[in-house]
GROMACS .gro file of C-alpha atoms in nm:
model
  436
    1UNK     CA    1  13.876   8.588  -1.765
    2UNK     CA    2  14.168   8.705  -1.979
    3UNK     CA    3  14.132   9.042  -2.143
    4UNK     CA    4  14.047   9.038  -2.507
    5UNK     CA    5  14.048   9.341  -2.729
    6UNK     CA    6  13.711   9.396  -2.889
    7UNK     CA    7  13.875   9.402  -3.231
    8UNK     CA    8  13.973   9.038  -3.179
    9UNK     CA    9  13.613   8.933  -3.131
   10UNK     CA   10  13.371   8.855  -3.403
   11UNK     CA   11  13.121   9.140  -3.424
   12UNK     CA   12  12.826   9.128  -3.186
   13UNK     CA   13  12.479   9.093  -3.326
   14UNK     CA   14  12.354   9.434  -3.428
   15UNK     CA   15  12.157   9.359  -3.740
   16UNK     CA   16  11.817   9.204  -3.791
   17UNK     CA   17  11.908   9.072  -4.135
   18UNK     CA   18  12.039   8.733  -4.025
   19UNK     CA   19  11.754   8.663  -3.779
   20UNK     CA   20  11.502   8.747  -4.051
   21UNK     CA   21  11.687   8.519  -4.294
   22UNK     CA   22  11.679   8.240  -4.036
   23UNK     CA   23  11.307   8.293  -3.988
   24UNK     CA   24  11.253   8.269  -4.364
   25UNK     CA   25  11.450   7.945  -4.379
   26UNK     CA   26  11.246   7.812  -4.090
   27UNK     CA   27  10.925   7.900  -4.273
   28UNK     CA   28  11.043   7.685  -4.563
   29UNK     CA   29  11.127   7.410  -4.315
   30UNK     CA   30  10.779   7.444  -4.166
   31UNK     CA   31  10.621   7.397  -4.506
   32UNK     CA   32  10.833   7.087  -4.569
   33UNK     CA   33  10.742   6.940  -4.231
   34UNK     CA   34  10.376   7.021  -4.290
   35UNK     CA   35  10.378   6.850  -4.625
   36UNK     CA   36  10.532   6.541  -4.466
   37UNK     CA   37  10.274   6.523  -4.186
   38UNK     CA   38   9.984   6.581  -4.422
   39UNK     CA   39  10.114   6.316  -4.659
   40UNK     CA   40  10.141   6.064  -4.374
   41UNK     CA   41   9.804   6.156  -4.220
   42UNK     CA   42   9.637   6.092  -4.554
   43UNK     CA   43   9.825   5.769  -4.630
   44UNK     CA   44   9.825   5.605  -4.287
   45UNK     CA   45   9.537   5.494  -4.071
   46UNK     CA   46   9.481   5.686  -3.747
   47UNK     CA   47   9.648   5.401  -3.561
   48UNK     CA   48   9.946   5.402  -3.796
   49UNK     CA   49   9.977   5.780  -3.775
   50UNK     CA   50   9.975   5.755  -3.395
   51UNK     CA   51  10.255   5.497  -3.405
   52UNK     CA   52  10.467   5.727  -3.621
   53UNK     CA   53  10.398   6.033  -3.402
   54UNK     CA   54  10.470   5.839  -3.082
   55UNK     CA   55  10.799   5.701  -3.216
   56UNK     CA   56  10.927   6.035  -3.346
   57UNK     CA   57  10.820   6.225  -3.032
   58UNK     CA   58  10.990   5.968  -2.808
   59UNK     CA   59  11.304   5.975  -3.022
   60UNK     CA   60  11.321   6.353  -3.005
   61UNK     CA   61  11.279   6.353  -2.628
   62UNK     CA   62  11.552   6.093  -2.575
   63UNK     CA   63  11.783   6.271  -2.822
   64UNK     CA   64  11.767   6.585  -2.608
   65UNK     CA   65  11.895   6.372  -2.320
   66UNK     CA   66  12.154   6.200  -2.538
   67UNK     CA   67  12.303   6.537  -2.636
   68UNK     CA   68  12.411   6.565  -2.270
   69UNK     CA   69  12.409   6.943  -2.283
   70UNK     CA   70  12.739   6.950  -2.474
   71UNK     CA   71  12.598   7.146  -2.765
   72UNK     CA   72  12.407   7.390  -2.546
   73UNK     CA   73  12.715   7.452  -2.330
   74UNK     CA   74  12.918   7.508  -2.648
   75UNK     CA   75  12.701   7.812  -2.722
   76UNK     CA   76  12.842   7.965  -2.405
   77UNK     CA   77  13.209   7.859  -2.406
   78UNK     CA   78  13.305   7.826  -2.774
   79UNK     CA   79  13.249   8.198  -2.857
   80UNK     CA   80  13.464   8.290  -2.556
   81UNK     CA   81  13.737   8.040  -2.655
   82UNK     CA   82  13.740   8.184  -3.007
   83UNK     CA   83  13.734   8.546  -2.887
   84UNK     CA   84  14.022   8.487  -2.646
   85UNK     CA   85  14.214   8.269  -2.896
   86UNK     CA   86  14.221   7.963  -2.668
   87UNK     CA   87  14.276   7.717  -2.951
   88UNK     CA   88  14.389   7.431  -2.725
   89UNK     CA   89  14.076   7.455  -2.512
   90UNK     CA   90  13.858   7.486  -2.821
   91UNK     CA   91  14.013   7.179  -2.980
   92UNK     CA   92  13.974   6.981  -2.661
   93UNK     CA   93  13.612   7.078  -2.610
   94UNK     CA   94  13.512   6.980  -2.964
   95UNK     CA   95  13.654   6.632  -2.914
   96UNK     CA   96  13.499   6.606  -2.569
   97UNK     CA   97  13.152   6.711  -2.692
   98UNK     CA   98  13.134   6.481  -2.994
   99UNK     CA   99  13.276   6.168  -2.832
  100UNK     CA  100  13.078   6.225  -2.513
  101UNK     CA  101  12.754   6.258  -2.710
  102UNK     CA  102  12.823   5.941  -2.904
  103UNK     CA  103  12.897   5.739  -2.592
  104UNK     CA  104  12.599   5.861  -2.391
  105UNK     CA  105  12.350   5.824  -2.677
  106UNK     CA  106  12.467   5.469  -2.743
  107UNK     CA  107  12.413   5.378  -2.377
  108UNK     CA  108  12.077   5.554  -2.370
  109UNK     CA  109  11.966   5.388  -2.693
  110UNK     CA  110  12.061   5.045  -2.563
  111UNK     CA  111  11.867   5.103  -2.242
  112UNK     CA  112  11.562   5.228  -2.435
  113UNK     CA  113  11.567   4.920  -2.660
  114UNK     CA  114  11.579   4.694  -2.353
  115UNK     CA  115  11.286   4.867  -2.184
  116UNK     CA  116  11.078   4.876  -2.502
  117UNK     CA  117  11.142   4.508  -2.573
  118UNK     CA  118  11.033   4.405  -2.225
  119UNK     CA  119  10.720   4.616  -2.189
  120UNK     CA  120  10.572   4.693  -2.532
  121UNK     CA  121  10.377   4.490  -2.784
  122UNK     CA  122  10.550   4.349  -3.089
  123UNK     CA  123  10.374   4.569  -3.347
  124UNK     CA  124  10.443   4.896  -3.166
  125UNK     CA  125  10.793   4.789  -3.069
  126UNK     CA  126  10.903   4.725  -3.426
  127UNK     CA  127  10.836   5.088  -3.517
  128UNK     CA  128  10.986   5.253  -3.212
  129UNK     CA  129  11.283   5.016  -3.189
  130UNK     CA  130  11.387   5.134  -3.533
  131UNK     CA  131  11.379   5.491  -3.404
  132UNK     CA  132  11.599   5.399  -3.107
  133UNK     CA  133  11.863   5.251  -3.340
  134UNK     CA  134  11.913   5.598  -3.486
  135UNK     CA  135  11.925   5.775  -3.149
  136UNK     CA  136  12.305   5.839  -3.169
  137UNK     CA  137  12.272   6.012  -3.507
  138UNK     CA  138  11.981   6.223  -3.378
  139UNK     CA  139  12.182   6.330  -3.074
  140UNK     CA  140  12.494   6.403  -3.278
  141UNK     CA  141  12.312   6.613  -3.536
  142UNK     CA  142  12.173   6.825  -3.251
  143UNK     CA  143  12.517   6.879  -3.098
  144UNK     CA  144  12.694   6.951  -3.426
  145UNK     CA  145  12.426   7.203  -3.527
  146UNK     CA  146  12.477   7.378  -3.193
  147UNK     CA  147  12.852   7.377  -3.254
  148UNK     CA  148  12.798   7.543  -3.590
  149UNK     CA  149  12.583   7.804  -3.419
  150UNK     CA  150  12.853   7.862  -3.159
  151UNK     CA  151  13.092   7.938  -3.448
  152UNK     CA  152  12.831   8.189  -3.572
  153UNK     CA  153  12.747   7.976  -3.876
  154UNK     CA  154  12.377   8.018  -3.810
  155UNK     CA  155  12.274   8.006  -4.175
  156UNK     CA  156  12.465   7.683  -4.240
  157UNK     CA  157  12.323   7.522  -3.928
  158UNK     CA  158  11.968   7.624  -4.019
  159UNK     CA  159  12.002   7.504  -4.378
  160UNK     CA  160  12.105   7.160  -4.257
  161UNK     CA  161  11.860   7.122  -3.968
  162UNK     CA  162  11.556   7.303  -4.109
  163UNK     CA  163  11.588   7.259  -4.484
  164UNK     CA  164  11.799   6.960  -4.583
  165UNK     CA  165  11.672   6.708  -4.324
  166UNK     CA  166  11.297   6.776  -4.367
  167UNK     CA  167  11.332   6.804  -4.745
  168UNK     CA  168  11.507   6.467  -4.760
  169UNK     CA  169  11.244   6.315  -4.532
  170UNK     CA  170  10.963   6.447  -4.750
  171UNK     CA  171  11.134   6.326  -5.066
  172UNK     CA  172  11.186   5.973  -4.931
  173UNK     CA  173  10.832   5.946  -4.793
  174UNK     CA  174  10.685   6.086  -5.115
  175UNK     CA  175  10.880   5.832  -5.317
  176UNK     CA  176  10.766   5.545  -5.093
  177UNK     CA  177  10.399   5.643  -5.121
  178UNK     CA  178  10.433   5.613  -5.497
  179UNK     CA  179  10.604   5.273  -5.508
  180UNK     CA  180  10.431   5.097  -5.219
  181UNK     CA  181  10.172   5.126  -4.945
  182UNK     CA  182  10.368   5.312  -4.680
  183UNK     CA  183  10.372   5.189  -4.317
  184UNK     CA  184  10.470   5.362  -3.989
  185UNK     CA  185  10.795   5.161  -4.001
  186UNK     CA  186  10.874   5.299  -4.347
  187UNK     CA  187  10.798   5.655  -4.235
  188UNK     CA  188  11.028   5.631  -3.932
  189UNK     CA  189  11.300   5.479  -4.152
  190UNK     CA  190  11.278   5.774  -4.393
  191UNK     CA  191  11.300   6.022  -4.107
  192UNK     CA  192  11.596   5.839  -3.950
  193UNK     CA  193  11.793   5.814  -4.275
  194UNK     CA  194  11.746   6.186  -4.332
  195UNK     CA  195  11.874   6.263  -3.982
  196UNK     CA  196  12.176   6.039  -4.038
  197UNK     CA  197  12.272   6.217  -4.360
  198UNK     CA  198  12.212   6.553  -4.190
  199UNK     CA  199  12.448   6.449  -3.911
  200UNK     CA  200  12.722   6.370  -4.162
  201UNK     CA  201  12.682   6.708  -4.333
  202UNK     CA  202  12.683   6.894  -3.999
  203UNK     CA  203  12.996   6.710  -3.884
  204UNK     CA  204  13.173   6.796  -4.210
  205UNK     CA  205  13.075   7.164  -4.187
  206UNK     CA  206  13.184   7.178  -3.824
  207UNK     CA  207  13.519   7.019  -3.905
  208UNK     CA  208  13.588   7.261  -4.190
  209UNK     CA  209  13.505   7.561  -3.971
  210UNK     CA  210  13.696   7.443  -3.665
  211UNK     CA  211  14.012   7.322  -3.838
  212UNK     CA  212  14.172   7.664  -3.901
  213UNK     CA  213  14.056   7.797  -3.562
  214UNK     CA  214  14.140   7.507  -3.332
  215UNK     CA  215  14.502   7.459  -3.434
  216UNK     CA  216  14.677   7.292  -3.145
  217UNK     CA  217  14.919   7.003  -3.131
  218UNK     CA  218  14.794   6.910  -2.784
  219UNK     CA  219  14.427   6.979  -2.708
  220UNK     CA  220  14.355   7.090  -2.352
  221UNK     CA  221  14.074   6.937  -2.148
  222UNK     CA  222  13.882   7.037  -1.837
  223UNK     CA  223  13.675   6.725  -1.789
  224UNK     CA  224  13.539   6.798  -1.442
  225UNK     CA  225  13.441   7.156  -1.525
  226UNK     CA  226  13.289   7.071  -1.862
  227UNK     CA  227  13.094   6.773  -1.732
  228UNK     CA  228  12.962   6.972  -1.436
  229UNK     CA  229  12.848   7.262  -1.653
  230UNK     CA  230  12.716   7.038  -1.931
  231UNK     CA  231  12.500   6.849  -1.682
  232UNK     CA  232  12.325   7.175  -1.598
  233UNK     CA  233  12.270   7.244  -1.966
  234UNK     CA  234  12.153   6.886  -2.017
  235UNK     CA  235  11.902   6.926  -1.733
  236UNK     CA  236  11.781   7.249  -1.891
  237UNK     CA  237  11.756   7.097  -2.239
  238UNK     CA  238  11.585   6.779  -2.126
  239UNK     CA  239  11.339   6.951  -1.893
  240UNK     CA  240  11.260   7.204  -2.164
  241UNK     CA  241  11.214   6.923  -2.416
  242UNK     CA  242  10.991   6.747  -2.167
  243UNK     CA  243  10.766   7.053  -2.155
  244UNK     CA  244  10.731   7.065  -2.535
  245UNK     CA  245  10.756   6.698  -2.632
  246UNK     CA  246  10.619   6.500  -2.338
  247UNK     CA  247  10.254   6.567  -2.421
  248UNK     CA  248  10.261   6.351  -2.733
  249UNK     CA  249  10.489   6.094  -2.567
  250UNK     CA  250  10.267   6.063  -2.258
  251UNK     CA  251   9.951   6.047  -2.466
  252UNK     CA  252  10.112   5.776  -2.679
  253UNK     CA  253  10.167   5.553  -2.376
  254UNK     CA  254   9.850   5.640  -2.181
  255UNK     CA  255   9.546   5.425  -2.271
  256UNK     CA  256   9.311   5.646  -2.470
  257UNK     CA  257   9.015   5.646  -2.703
  258UNK     CA  258   9.101   5.564  -3.062
  259UNK     CA  259   9.214   5.861  -3.266
  260UNK     CA  260   9.263   6.111  -2.980
  261UNK     CA  261   9.641   6.121  -3.026
  262UNK     CA  262   9.601   6.135  -3.402
  263UNK     CA  263   9.374   6.440  -3.356
  264UNK     CA  264   9.612   6.602  -3.107
  265UNK     CA  265   9.927   6.566  -3.319
  266UNK     CA  266   9.834   6.816  -3.596
  267UNK     CA  267   9.710   7.064  -3.334
  268UNK     CA  268  10.047   7.044  -3.160
  269UNK     CA  269  10.245   7.056  -3.481
  270UNK     CA  270  10.058   7.367  -3.589
  271UNK     CA  271  10.036   7.539  -3.250
  272UNK     CA  272  10.405   7.486  -3.178
  273UNK     CA  273  10.520   7.630  -3.511
  274UNK     CA  274  10.578   7.965  -3.344
  275UNK     CA  275  10.846   7.799  -3.129
  276UNK     CA  276  11.065   7.781  -3.439
  277UNK     CA  277  11.066   8.160  -3.437
  278UNK     CA  278  11.225   8.164  -3.092
  279UNK     CA  279  11.456   7.872  -3.166
  280UNK     CA  280  11.593   8.027  -3.483
  281UNK     CA  281  11.656   8.365  -3.321
  282UNK     CA  282  11.753   8.253  -2.969
  283UNK     CA  283  12.040   8.035  -3.084
  284UNK     CA  284  12.161   8.324  -3.297
  285UNK     CA  285  12.153   8.558  -2.997
  286UNK     CA  286  12.293   8.312  -2.740
  287UNK     CA  287  12.660   8.365  -2.830
  288UNK     CA  288  12.603   8.739  -2.787
  289UNK     CA  289  12.449   8.680  -2.444
  290UNK     CA  290  12.763   8.493  -2.341
  291UNK     CA  291  12.988   8.775  -2.461
  292UNK     CA  292  12.769   9.046  -2.303
  293UNK     CA  293  12.786   8.874  -1.965
  294UNK     CA  294  13.160   8.828  -2.008
  295UNK     CA  295  13.224   9.194  -2.104
  296UNK     CA  296  12.949   9.369  -1.900
  297UNK     CA  297  12.838   9.547  -2.218
  298UNK     CA  298  12.488   9.607  -2.079
  299UNK     CA  299  12.402   9.880  -2.327
  300UNK     CA  300  12.437   9.639  -2.613
  301UNK     CA  301  12.258   9.368  -2.417
  302UNK     CA  302  11.952   9.587  -2.356
  303UNK     CA  303  11.949   9.696  -2.719
  304UNK     CA  304  11.965   9.335  -2.831
  305UNK     CA  305  11.673   9.243  -2.605
  306UNK     CA  306  11.464   9.533  -2.734
  307UNK     CA  307  11.527   9.437  -3.097
  308UNK     CA  308  11.439   9.078  -3.020
  309UNK     CA  309  11.110   9.170  -2.852
  310UNK     CA  310  11.010   9.387  -3.148
  311UNK     CA  311  11.091   9.112  -3.395
  312UNK     CA  312  10.914   8.837  -3.201
  313UNK     CA  313  10.617   9.054  -3.111
  314UNK     CA  314  10.528   9.109  -3.475
  315UNK     CA  315  10.572   8.740  -3.551
  316UNK     CA  316  10.353   8.628  -3.260
  317UNK     CA  317  10.069   8.864  -3.352
  318UNK     CA  318  10.072   8.745  -3.712
  319UNK     CA  319  10.080   8.381  -3.601
  320UNK     CA  320   9.787   8.413  -3.360
  321UNK     CA  321   9.587   8.599  -3.624
  322UNK     CA  322   9.644   8.321  -3.876
  323UNK     CA  323   9.544   8.055  -3.622
  324UNK     CA  324   9.225   8.240  -3.529
  325UNK     CA  325   9.117   8.298  -3.890
  326UNK     CA  326   9.248   7.994  -4.074
  327UNK     CA  327   9.310   7.730  -3.807
  328UNK     CA  328   9.022   7.507  -3.917
  329UNK     CA  329   9.129   7.524  -4.279
  330UNK     CA  330   9.483   7.428  -4.183
  331UNK     CA  331   9.363   7.127  -3.984
  332UNK     CA  332   9.135   7.028  -4.270
  333UNK     CA  333   9.446   6.972  -4.483
  334UNK     CA  334   9.512   6.660  -4.273
  335UNK     CA  335   9.159   6.535  -4.332
  336UNK     CA  336   8.803   6.643  -4.260
  337UNK     CA  337   8.789   6.481  -3.916
  338UNK     CA  338   9.099   6.668  -3.791
  339UNK     CA  339   8.899   6.994  -3.764
  340UNK     CA  340   8.774   6.844  -3.436
  341UNK     CA  341   9.106   6.957  -3.281
  342UNK     CA  342   9.058   7.331  -3.347
  343UNK     CA  343   8.999   7.426  -2.976
  344UNK     CA  344   9.313   7.228  -2.887
  345UNK     CA  345   9.503   7.414  -3.158
  346UNK     CA  346   9.403   7.752  -3.011
  347UNK     CA  347   9.518   7.654  -2.661
  348UNK     CA  348   9.851   7.517  -2.782
  349UNK     CA  349   9.908   7.830  -2.990
  350UNK     CA  350   9.855   8.063  -2.694
  351UNK     CA  351  10.090   7.867  -2.468
  352UNK     CA  352  10.358   7.849  -2.737
  353UNK     CA  353  10.329   8.221  -2.809
  354UNK     CA  354  10.374   8.320  -2.444
  355UNK     CA  355  10.682   8.101  -2.424
  356UNK     CA  356  10.824   8.238  -2.750
  357UNK     CA  357  10.820   8.597  -2.629
  358UNK     CA  358  11.032   8.518  -2.321
  359UNK     CA  359  11.222   8.208  -2.436
  360UNK     CA  360  11.568   8.366  -2.404
  361UNK     CA  361  11.526   8.417  -2.028
  362UNK     CA  362  11.622   8.056  -1.930
  363UNK     CA  363  11.944   8.075  -2.133
  364UNK     CA  364  12.027   8.413  -1.980
  365UNK     CA  365  11.982   8.270  -1.630
  366UNK     CA  366  12.192   7.965  -1.712
  367UNK     CA  367  12.472   8.169  -1.870
  368UNK     CA  368  12.462   8.394  -1.561
  369UNK     CA  369  12.510   8.088  -1.336
  370UNK     CA  370  12.160   8.120  -1.189
  371UNK     CA  371  12.115   7.747  -1.216
  372UNK     CA  372  11.937   7.669  -0.892
  373UNK     CA  373  11.625   7.885  -0.944
  374UNK     CA  374  11.609   7.790  -1.311
  375UNK     CA  375  11.632   7.415  -1.257
  376UNK     CA  376  11.390   7.438  -0.965
  377UNK     CA  377  11.132   7.611  -1.183
  378UNK     CA  378  11.181   7.359  -1.461
  379UNK     CA  379  11.142   7.061  -1.231
  380UNK     CA  380  10.825   7.203  -1.077
  381UNK     CA  381  10.672   7.271  -1.417
  382UNK     CA  382  10.785   6.936  -1.562
  383UNK     CA  383  10.600   6.762  -1.280
  384UNK     CA  384  10.303   6.995  -1.334
  385UNK     CA  385  10.300   6.912  -1.705
  386UNK     CA  386  10.309   6.538  -1.638
  387UNK     CA  387  10.036   6.540  -1.373
  388UNK     CA  388   9.803   6.774  -1.564
  389UNK     CA  389   9.850   6.590  -1.893
  390UNK     CA  390   9.780   6.245  -1.749
  391UNK     CA  391   9.478   6.375  -1.556
  392UNK     CA  392   9.321   6.602  -1.818
  393UNK     CA  393   9.392   6.375  -2.116
  394UNK     CA  394   9.218   6.091  -1.936
  395UNK     CA  395   8.913   6.314  -1.880
  396UNK     CA  396   8.893   6.538  -2.188
  397UNK     CA  397   9.118   6.375  -2.444
  398UNK     CA  398   9.301   6.604  -2.685
  399UNK     CA  399   9.147   6.920  -2.538
  400UNK     CA  400   9.263   6.825  -2.189
  401UNK     CA  401   9.620   6.763  -2.303
  402UNK     CA  402   9.625   7.099  -2.482
  403UNK     CA  403   9.494   7.272  -2.169
  404UNK     CA  404   9.772   7.119  -1.958
  405UNK     CA  405  10.031   7.236  -2.210
  406UNK     CA  406   9.900   7.594  -2.227
  407UNK     CA  407   9.884   7.636  -1.849
  408UNK     CA  408  10.230   7.493  -1.785
  409UNK     CA  409  10.425   7.669  -2.060
  410UNK     CA  410  10.269   8.008  -1.988
  411UNK     CA  411  10.339   7.978  -1.616
  412UNK     CA  412  10.701   7.880  -1.669
  413UNK     CA  413  10.765   8.158  -1.923
  414UNK     CA  414  10.634   8.428  -1.690
  415UNK     CA  415  10.827   8.299  -1.390
  416UNK     CA  416  11.151   8.287  -1.594
  417UNK     CA  417  11.093   8.643  -1.709
  418UNK     CA  418  11.040   8.766  -1.354
  419UNK     CA  419  11.359   8.609  -1.220
  420UNK     CA  420  11.570   8.712  -1.523
  421UNK     CA  421  11.457   9.075  -1.496
  422UNK     CA  422  11.534   9.079  -1.125
  423UNK     CA  423  11.887   8.945  -1.185
  424UNK     CA  424  11.950   9.178  -1.482
  425UNK     CA  425  11.855   9.487  -1.279
  426UNK     CA  426  12.092   9.376  -1.002
  427UNK     CA  427  12.384   9.323  -1.242
  428UNK     CA  428  12.330   9.660  -1.412
  429UNK     CA  429  12.302   9.836  -1.077
  430UNK     CA  430  12.618   9.671  -0.944
  431UNK     CA  431  12.806   9.757  -1.262
  432UNK     CA  432  12.702  10.121  -1.246
  433UNK     CA  433  12.805  10.138  -0.881
  434UNK     CA  434  13.145   9.988  -0.957
  435UNK     CA  435  13.215  10.233  -1.240
  436UNK     CA  436  13.112  10.550  -1.054
   0.00000   0.00000   0.00000
């Protein structure tokens, strides 16, 4: 790795101001998303609400695969390209990531449409087929937001992804409920249009930021290296998405008693809110992790981890307290019968909180090229999640699915932490030995 003077780098994260700002923006996004779900739960039948939830959950899961890991890998390489002034490589990677995402998501969307057409009923297909049409825009908005984060434009990225898109969705759905009797198809259309507009804004912001940095008459490409590394990041992203999105997707396709998925969806939406705390801060810290590993600045790395734990610890305690005291009231906002899912809400909240505290460990392992143990753990727990969800949901309904989620996410988080700590201690020890 070429030497780069620290003055040429953008400053490493040392302040809590931006993470706190991102958390505040995410809170606003949470409120917007909540308002949308409550509005739909009160204006759709349980069956219609389940169709909407199933379509959006499936779309989100496939979009994580359609992103192909290009955005996640950008969080590692783009800060290094910028720091070392490799404008040709930076320019090449941006083209590679955006065009690659578009191509893969188009192929994936076409395949999903084919499978859905052959195996699903006409009523359900009409809703989810619409979602699949917008799969490329969903994948591209994810990649471009990650690119903005890799350029350290965390506030811009968060405003687009967490404020503009959900606000537009809520506005469109609110307007439709006033002018007509809204259907699941209409709701998915509103969500998809909002994502499409968000993608356009993210692409524009990314272009404006990259243009003065990536000045090169001839972009340089490393196709084999980028594809190889991106596949690892894609595996990580998809397997992680499977852990947090597959429950609703599996329950959507598994035969079940009427209303069980409708009851489960608000419990998951509420219990997984704490994940936004880790997402908003982790992506802000990820570029720093890449630079710390590149520079062996372990003092700063340990300080960053300590600050992160303090910040997240307070947030998790507040979140669990709110769930314990006001969980039933929150669920009651969706309708009186949704209070039935309170035990499921508590289980989902605990699993999400354990994951949140240690959510940066997988990225650390991946950035440190510890791919084999990480992917192995993810595969094992993805299979565990699938088996437990299918089994327990069939037996206990919403409560069983929540139990499977809590067990799997907690287990994976603790295993990731153990392996990351072991590797970190080894790197610090080797570094100290080499400098003595």
